[in-house]
mmCIF file of C-alpha atoms in Angstrom:
data_model
loop_
_atom_site.group_PDB
_atom_site.id
_atom_site.type_symbol
_atom_site.label_atom_id
_atom_site.label_comp_id
_atom_site.label_asym_id
_atom_site.label_seq_id
_atom_site.Cartn_x
_atom_site.Cartn_y
_atom_site.Cartn_z
ATOM 1 C CA MET A 105 -0.041 0.028 0.015
ATOM 2 C CA ALA A 106 2.819 2.323 0.938
ATOM 3 C CA VAL A 107 4.153 1.842 -2.770
ATOM 4 C CA LEU A 108 0.732 1.972 -4.402
ATOM 5 C CA PHE A 109 -0.673 5.245 -2.800
ATOM 6 C CA PRO A 110 1.865 7.626 -4.290
ATOM 7 C CA LEU A 111 1.119 6.140 -7.604
ATOM 8 C CA VAL A 112 -2.618 6.505 -7.364
ATOM 9 C CA ARG A 113 -2.137 10.180 -6.104
ATOM 10 C CA GLU A 114 0.112 10.862 -8.976
ATOM 11 C CA ARG A 115 -2.285 9.448 -11.528
ATOM 12 C CA GLY A 116 -5.068 11.559 -10.024
ATOM 13 C CA HIS A 117 -3.159 14.631 -10.332
ATOM 14 C CA ASP A 118 -2.222 13.966 -13.864
ATOM 15 C CA ALA A 119 -5.727 13.521 -14.654
ATOM 16 C CA ASP A 120 -6.856 16.757 -13.149
ATOM 17 C CA LEU A 121 -4.186 18.320 -15.293
ATOM 18 C CA TYR A 122 -5.343 16.667 -18.517
ATOM 19 C CA LEU A 123 -9.042 17.749 -17.924
ATOM 20 C CA ASN A 124 -8.008 21.417 -17.145
ATOM 21 C CA ARG A 125 -5.996 21.497 -20.258
ATOM 22 C CA GLN A 126 -8.662 19.846 -22.511
ATOM 23 C CA LEU A 127 -12.072 21.249 -21.472
ATOM 24 C CA ARG A 128 -11.066 24.851 -20.988
ATOM 25 C CA PRO A 129 -9.655 25.460 -24.599
ATOM 26 C CA LEU A 130 -12.605 23.198 -25.912
ATOM 27 C CA THR A 131 -15.274 25.632 -24.369
ATOM 28 C CA GLN A 132 -13.525 28.603 -25.760
ATOM 29 C CA ILE A 133 -13.191 27.026 -29.136
ATOM 30 C CA TRP A 134 -16.998 26.169 -29.306
ATOM 31 C CA GLU A 135 -17.921 29.804 -28.302
ATOM 32 C CA SER A 136 -15.841 31.359 -31.028
ATOM 33 C CA ASP A 137 -16.824 28.704 -33.657
ATOM 34 C CA LEU A 138 -20.555 29.617 -33.139
ATOM 35 C CA ASP A 139 -19.993 32.730 -35.550
ATOM 36 C CA VAL A 140 -18.483 30.700 -38.167
ATOM 37 C CA LEU A 141 -21.025 27.981 -37.912
ATOM 38 C CA PHE A 142 -23.923 30.565 -38.256
ATOM 39 C CA ASP A 143 -22.048 32.379 -41.126
ATOM 40 C CA PRO A 144 -24.242 32.522 -44.159
ATOM 41 C CA GLN A 145 -21.248 31.598 -46.050
ATOM 42 C CA ASP A 146 -21.302 28.315 -44.025
ATOM 43 C CA PHE A 147 -24.521 26.917 -42.659
ATOM 44 C CA GLY A 148 -26.362 30.093 -41.617
ATOM 45 C CA VAL A 149 -29.583 30.979 -43.160
ATOM 46 C CA ALA A 150 -30.926 34.704 -42.908
ATOM 47 C CA SER A 151 -34.348 34.936 -41.325
ATOM 48 C CA THR A 152 -36.716 37.330 -39.722
ATOM 49 C CA TYR A 153 -37.377 36.402 -36.075
ATOM 50 C CA THR A 154 -40.481 37.864 -34.753
ATOM 51 C CA ASP A 155 -40.630 37.704 -30.871
ATOM 52 C CA PRO A 156 -43.426 36.907 -28.651
ATOM 53 C CA LEU A 157 -44.014 40.513 -28.196
ATOM 54 C CA GLY A 158 -44.165 41.187 -31.868
ATOM 55 C CA ALA A 159 -40.865 42.990 -32.498
ATOM 56 C CA THR A 160 -38.922 41.760 -35.353
ATOM 57 C CA HIS A 161 -35.090 40.867 -35.637
ATOM 58 C CA SER A 162 -32.910 39.977 -38.244
ATOM 59 C CA ILE A 163 -31.026 36.623 -37.050
ATOM 60 C CA THR A 164 -28.990 33.867 -38.781
ATOM 61 C CA VAL A 165 -30.097 30.219 -38.068
ATOM 62 C CA ILE A 166 -29.000 26.896 -39.214
ATOM 63 C CA PHE A 167 -32.350 25.575 -40.925
ATOM 64 C CA ASP A 168 -33.214 21.996 -41.544
ATOM 65 C CA GLU A 169 -36.061 20.095 -43.196
ATOM 66 C CA ALA A 170 -35.557 16.548 -42.193
ATOM 67 C CA SER A 171 -37.868 13.749 -43.343
ATOM 68 C CA LEU A 172 -40.221 12.706 -40.658
ATOM 69 C CA ASP A 173 -42.482 9.767 -40.219
ATOM 70 C CA VAL A 174 -45.649 9.966 -37.906
ATOM 71 C CA GLN A 175 -47.081 6.658 -36.725
ATOM 72 C CA ILE A 176 -50.844 6.292 -36.738
ATOM 73 C CA GLY A 177 -51.951 2.832 -35.842
ATOM 74 C CA ASN A 178 -50.255 0.389 -38.282
ATOM 75 C CA SER A 179 -49.727 3.250 -40.992
ATOM 76 C CA SER A 180 -46.911 5.661 -41.454
ATOM 77 C CA PHE A 181 -47.481 9.310 -42.633
ATOM 78 C CA GLU A 182 -44.528 10.912 -44.391
ATOM 79 C CA SER A 183 -43.968 14.566 -43.517
ATOM 80 C CA VAL A 184 -41.198 17.093 -42.853
ATOM 81 C CA GLY A 185 -39.896 18.306 -39.621
ATOM 82 C CA PRO A 186 -38.564 21.684 -39.943
ATOM 83 C CA THR A 187 -35.999 22.845 -37.226
ATOM 84 C CA ALA A 188 -33.849 25.850 -36.690
ATOM 85 C CA LEU A 189 -30.788 26.120 -34.683
ATOM 86 C CA ALA A 190 -30.283 29.641 -33.436
ATOM 87 C CA LYS A 191 -27.792 31.358 -31.139
ATOM 88 C CA SER A 192 -29.391 31.637 -27.654
ATOM 89 C CA ALA A 193 -28.442 35.131 -27.246
ATOM 90 C CA ASP A 194 -30.446 35.933 -30.409
ATOM 91 C CA VAL A 195 -33.751 34.417 -29.194
ATOM 92 C CA PRO A 196 -33.765 34.968 -25.346
ATOM 93 C CA THR A 197 -37.605 35.223 -24.983
ATOM 94 C CA VAL A 198 -38.547 32.566 -27.677
ATOM 95 C CA ASN A 199 -41.639 30.534 -27.063
ATOM 96 C CA ASN A 200 -44.493 29.288 -29.085
ATOM 97 C CA LYS A 201 -45.889 32.642 -29.910
ATOM 98 C CA ALA A 202 -42.821 33.569 -31.686
ATOM 99 C CA THR A 203 -42.239 33.080 -35.636
ATOM 100 C CA LEU A 204 -39.559 32.723 -38.091
ATOM 101 C CA LEU A 205 -39.574 33.917 -41.608
ATOM 102 C CA ILE A 206 -37.118 31.768 -43.583
ATOM 103 C CA ASN A 207 -36.910 31.659 -47.306
ATOM 104 C CA SER A 208 -40.150 33.597 -47.568
ATOM 105 C CA VAL A 209 -42.069 31.024 -45.454
ATOM 106 C CA THR A 210 -43.479 31.918 -42.028
ATOM 107 C CA TYR A 211 -42.960 29.119 -39.420
ATOM 108 C CA HIS A 212 -44.177 29.028 -35.927
ATOM 109 C CA VAL A 213 -42.268 27.954 -33.050
ATOM 110 C CA VAL A 214 -43.893 25.015 -31.720
ATOM 111 C CA GLU A 215 -41.057 23.529 -29.331
ATOM 112 C CA VAL A 216 -38.089 25.183 -27.920
ATOM 113 C CA SER A 217 -35.111 23.201 -26.675
ATOM 114 C CA PRO A 218 -32.164 25.388 -25.216
ATOM 115 C CA SER A 219 -28.874 23.763 -24.471
ATOM 116 C CA ALA A 220 -25.811 24.742 -22.539
ATOM 117 C CA THR A 221 -23.675 25.276 -25.607
ATOM 118 C CA GLY A 222 -25.231 28.697 -26.371
ATOM 119 C CA VAL A 223 -27.467 27.173 -29.195
ATOM 120 C CA THR A 224 -31.293 26.843 -28.936
ATOM 121 C CA MET A 225 -33.164 24.115 -31.034
ATOM 122 C CA LEU A 226 -36.567 25.529 -32.354
ATOM 123 C CA LYS A 227 -39.108 23.024 -33.949
ATOM 124 C CA LEU A 228 -41.063 24.765 -36.446
ATOM 125 C CA SER A 229 -44.373 24.247 -38.337
ATOM 126 C CA LYS A 230 -46.369 26.233 -40.889
ATOM 127 C CA ASP A 231 -49.334 25.823 -38.506
ATOM 128 C CA ALA A 232 -49.809 27.906 -35.422
ATOM 129 C CA VAL A 233 -49.802 25.669 -32.068
ATOM 130 C CA MET B 156 -62.373 -19.378 -55.856
ATOM 131 C CA SER B 157 -62.329 -16.093 -53.730
ATOM 132 C CA VAL B 158 -61.418 -16.102 -49.962
ATOM 133 C CA ARG B 159 -64.360 -14.750 -47.917
ATOM 134 C CA ALA B 160 -62.125 -12.758 -45.524
ATOM 135 C CA ASP B 161 -60.548 -10.958 -48.701
ATOM 136 C CA ASP B 162 -63.959 -10.379 -50.209
ATOM 137 C CA ILE B 163 -65.113 -8.737 -47.093
ATOM 138 C CA LEU B 164 -61.965 -6.493 -46.977
ATOM 139 C CA THR B 165 -62.498 -5.488 -50.722
ATOM 140 C CA ALA B 166 -66.358 -4.774 -49.738
ATOM 141 C CA ILE B 167 -65.337 -2.669 -47.069
ATOM 142 C CA GLN B 168 -62.745 -0.647 -49.281
ATOM 143 C CA LEU B 169 -65.372 -0.152 -52.023
ATOM 144 C CA ARG B 170 -67.806 1.169 -49.447
ATOM 145 C CA PHE B 171 -65.278 3.591 -47.785
ATOM 146 C CA LYS B 172 -64.463 5.001 -51.372
ATOM 147 C CA THR B 173 -67.976 6.293 -51.609
ATOM 148 C CA ILE B 174 -67.392 8.498 -48.399
ATOM 149 C CA SER B 175 -67.594 12.052 -50.046
ATOM 150 C CA VAL B 176 -69.402 15.248 -49.049
ATOM 151 C CA SER B 177 -71.438 14.736 -52.377
ATOM 152 C CA THR B 178 -72.952 11.470 -51.160
ATOM 153 C CA GLY B 179 -74.059 12.869 -47.721
ATOM 154 C CA TYR B 180 -71.119 12.342 -45.795
ATOM 155 C CA HIS B 181 -69.146 14.960 -43.627
ATOM 156 C CA THR B 182 -65.671 14.702 -45.272
ATOM 157 C CA THR B 183 -64.211 13.352 -48.609
ATOM 158 C CA PHE B 184 -62.028 10.787 -46.882
ATOM 159 C CA GLY B 185 -63.111 8.285 -49.462
ATOM 160 C CA GLN B 186 -60.667 9.402 -52.172
ATOM 161 C CA ASN B 187 -57.714 7.369 -50.960
ATOM 162 C CA VAL B 188 -58.448 4.117 -49.409
ATOM 163 C CA PHE B 189 -55.820 1.221 -49.271
ATOM 164 C CA ILE B 190 -55.975 -2.216 -47.982
ATOM 165 C CA CYS B 191 -53.038 -3.121 -45.671
ATOM 166 C CA ARG B 192 -50.705 -0.470 -47.656
ATOM 167 C CA PRO B 193 -47.124 -0.721 -46.140
ATOM 168 C CA GLY B 194 -44.470 1.809 -46.112
ATOM 169 C CA LYS B 195 -44.881 5.604 -45.814
ATOM 170 C CA ILE B 196 -48.281 7.391 -46.949
ATOM 171 C CA GLU B 197 -47.127 10.615 -48.535
ATOM 172 C CA LEU B 198 -48.633 13.925 -47.954
ATOM 173 C CA GLN B 199 -50.236 13.897 -51.634
ATOM 174 C CA ASP B 200 -52.150 10.740 -50.623
ATOM 175 C CA HIS B 201 -53.897 12.570 -47.894
ATOM 176 C CA PRO B 202 -56.564 12.205 -46.545
ATOM 177 C CA ALA B 203 -56.174 8.644 -46.543
ATOM 178 C CA LEU B 204 -57.721 5.423 -44.860
ATOM 179 C CA ASN B 205 -55.818 2.341 -44.543
ATOM 180 C CA ILE B 206 -57.785 -0.952 -43.622
ATOM 181 C CA TRP B 207 -56.047 -3.725 -41.868
ATOM 182 C CA ASP B 208 -57.532 -7.169 -40.752
ATOM 183 C CA ALA B 209 -55.264 -6.935 -37.595
ATOM 184 C CA PRO B 210 -54.335 -8.295 -35.304
ATOM 185 C CA GLU B 211 -55.893 -11.976 -35.772
ATOM 186 C CA THR B 212 -58.999 -13.470 -36.916
ATOM 187 C CA ALA B 213 -60.440 -16.039 -34.609
ATOM 188 C CA LYS B 214 -62.838 -18.922 -34.731
ATOM 189 C CA ILE B 215 -65.904 -18.282 -32.804
ATOM 190 C CA GLY B 216 -67.787 -21.316 -33.269
ATOM 191 C CA ASP B 217 -68.867 -24.167 -35.517
ATOM 192 C CA MET B 218 -72.060 -26.001 -36.666
ATOM 193 C CA THR B 219 -71.922 -29.480 -37.790
ATOM 194 C CA ASP B 220 -75.371 -30.889 -36.822
ATOM 195 C CA GLY B 221 -77.409 -29.158 -39.497
ATOM 196 C CA PRO B 222 -77.454 -29.566 -43.263
ATOM 197 C CA ALA B 223 -74.279 -27.794 -43.687
ATOM 198 C CA SER B 224 -71.152 -27.831 -41.877
ATOM 199 C CA ILE B 225 -69.779 -24.472 -41.051
ATOM 200 C CA ASP B 226 -67.213 -22.401 -39.317
ATOM 201 C CA ARG B 227 -67.895 -19.126 -37.888
ATOM 202 C CA TRP B 228 -65.113 -16.445 -37.708
ATOM 203 C CA ARG B 229 -64.613 -13.018 -36.201
ATOM 204 C CA MET B 230 -62.411 -10.807 -38.082
ATOM 205 C CA PRO B 231 -61.159 -7.573 -36.360
ATOM 206 C CA VAL B 232 -60.642 -4.755 -38.881
ATOM 207 C CA GLN B 233 -58.591 -1.565 -38.035
ATOM 208 C CA VAL B 234 -59.051 1.557 -40.065
ATOM 209 C CA ASP B 235 -56.094 4.226 -39.941
ATOM 210 C CA ILE B 236 -57.092 7.584 -40.750
ATOM 211 C CA LEU B 237 -54.396 9.981 -41.691
ATOM 212 C CA PHE B 238 -54.881 13.637 -42.397
ATOM 213 C CA ALA B 239 -52.672 16.662 -42.522
ATOM 214 C CA GLY B 240 -54.987 18.973 -40.807
ATOM 215 C CA THR B 241 -57.108 19.357 -37.537
ATOM 216 C CA SER B 242 -58.501 16.966 -35.333
ATOM 217 C CA SER B 243 -62.177 18.059 -35.903
ATOM 218 C CA GLN B 244 -61.914 16.703 -39.654
ATOM 219 C CA VAL B 245 -60.658 13.372 -38.222
ATOM 220 C CA ARG B 246 -63.724 13.267 -35.862
ATOM 221 C CA ALA B 247 -66.058 13.858 -38.624
ATOM 222 C CA ALA B 248 -64.188 11.126 -40.583
ATOM 223 C CA ILE B 249 -64.744 8.628 -37.698
ATOM 224 C CA ALA B 250 -68.491 9.551 -37.778
ATOM 225 C CA ASP B 251 -68.351 8.946 -41.603
ATOM 226 C CA ILE B 252 -66.831 5.463 -41.265
ATOM 227 C CA TYR B 253 -69.462 4.396 -38.802
ATOM 228 C CA LYS B 254 -72.288 5.860 -40.898
ATOM 229 C CA SER B 255 -70.799 3.880 -43.955
ATOM 230 C CA ILE B 256 -70.908 0.707 -42.084
ATOM 231 C CA GLY B 257 -74.238 1.195 -41.109
ATOM 232 C CA THR B 258 -75.648 1.354 -44.565
ATOM 233 C CA ASP B 259 -75.137 -2.485 -44.722
ATOM 234 C CA HIS B 260 -73.194 -4.231 -42.122
ATOM 235 C CA THR B 261 -73.340 -7.338 -43.880
ATOM 236 C CA TRP B 262 -71.178 -6.092 -46.664
ATOM 237 C CA GLY B 263 -73.502 -7.474 -49.319
ATOM 238 C CA GLU B 264 -74.331 -10.450 -47.255
ATOM 239 C CA LEU B 265 -70.805 -11.589 -47.299
ATOM 240 C CA ALA B 266 -70.815 -11.427 -43.340
ATOM 241 C CA GLU B 267 -73.291 -12.195 -40.562
ATOM 242 C CA ALA B 268 -72.891 -8.611 -38.788
ATOM 243 C CA THR B 269 -70.380 -5.985 -38.092
ATOM 244 C CA TYR B 270 -69.974 -4.962 -34.416
ATOM 245 C CA LEU B 271 -68.399 -1.409 -33.660
ATOM 246 C CA PHE B 272 -65.676 -1.573 -31.091
ATOM 247 C CA LYS B 273 -63.472 1.450 -30.482
ATOM 248 C CA HIS B 274 -61.598 4.237 -31.904
ATOM 249 C CA SER B 275 -58.708 6.638 -30.696
ATOM 250 C CA LEU B 276 -57.424 9.838 -31.783
ATOM 251 C CA THR B 277 -53.641 10.849 -32.556
ATOM 252 C CA VAL B 278 -52.581 14.423 -32.904
ATOM 253 C CA ASP B 279 -48.891 15.611 -33.945
ATOM 254 C CA GLN B 280 -47.354 18.590 -35.422
ATOM 255 C CA ALA B 281 -44.603 18.570 -37.974
ATOM 256 C CA GLU B 282 -44.331 20.878 -40.961
ATOM 257 C CA ASN B 283 -48.252 20.891 -40.686
ATOM 258 C CA LYS B 284 -50.718 19.617 -38.174
ATOM 259 C CA ILE B 285 -51.160 16.014 -38.354
ATOM 260 C CA SER B 286 -54.235 14.264 -37.125
ATOM 261 C CA GLY B 287 -55.093 10.676 -37.370
ATOM 262 C CA ALA B 288 -57.333 7.992 -35.675
ATOM 263 C CA THR B 289 -57.689 4.160 -35.607
ATOM 264 C CA VAL B 290 -61.183 2.744 -35.788
ATOM 265 C CA MET B 291 -61.636 -0.839 -34.985
ATOM 266 C CA PHE B 292 -64.760 -2.948 -35.395
ATOM 267 C CA TYR B 293 -65.324 -6.791 -35.868
ATOM 268 C CA VAL B 294 -66.857 -8.685 -38.708
ATOM 269 C CA ASP B 295 -68.268 -11.925 -38.166
ATOM 270 C CA TYR B 296 -68.685 -14.237 -41.061
ATOM 271 C CA ARG B 297 -69.110 -17.817 -41.661
ATOM 272 C CA ASN B 298 -67.927 -20.420 -44.371
ATOM 273 C CA ALA B 299 -67.918 -24.001 -45.208
ATOM 274 C CA ARG B 300 -66.107 -25.801 -42.619
ATOM 275 C CA PHE B 301 -62.306 -25.930 -43.384
ATOM 276 C CA GLN B 302 -62.777 -23.924 -46.255
ATOM 277 C CA GLU B 303 -61.907 -20.166 -46.026
ATOM 278 C CA SER B 304 -64.166 -19.483 -49.042
#
């Protein structure tokens, strides 16, 4: 035990150093990369965000229209599940009274999923809730 | 020689195809009626009715003492209603299905009788609101013993 204990301590110390070195730069890199990700030259799409109080804001989102199956009984109904990723700072008060105008189509926000990464996922629909 | 269960499902499909506002129903859900259609039903095929003889047909009796020897069967039928719209239209479609069954619940004397069982509603929201329902009923029929015809 006398021999093993210093080894364990040493390994634990090394692990702390490793995590501190890895996590801090990773967080910083993620925050600075948000602007790159949302750049219209990359994945960003220009949109008009109308907040729940009716004020409009020009923001950039990452828009997706993935195929979606809705199961009803034994049958499957094909649809599309539009979503938008927005910087959380751009949509601080978003709820299901907000809308997004993307590519000349007005989408109603039907679900809001914030995350700790500074990005909020918005589930969209052409129909209001 | 046709199979009785298949004949009944075809009769149900033909009957449901008459569901239209112009024939006195609430909806026009008769425009796309399928039997056991697998895979995805696309948006352009809505509203749609998909008929299934599910989950299993059970023998409910037989008769061997009379002049004919027969088996009696109970076939559960499930109708899936698929609609890109509001739930109120689907409720109207459920009413239409029941009304349609009631016009002749022997399906042209292919069956003894039809018994309504239950229905349940589903609502989801994707690009548009999607509403649906499953309607279940039982069809009792008979055929010559050991012959599904």
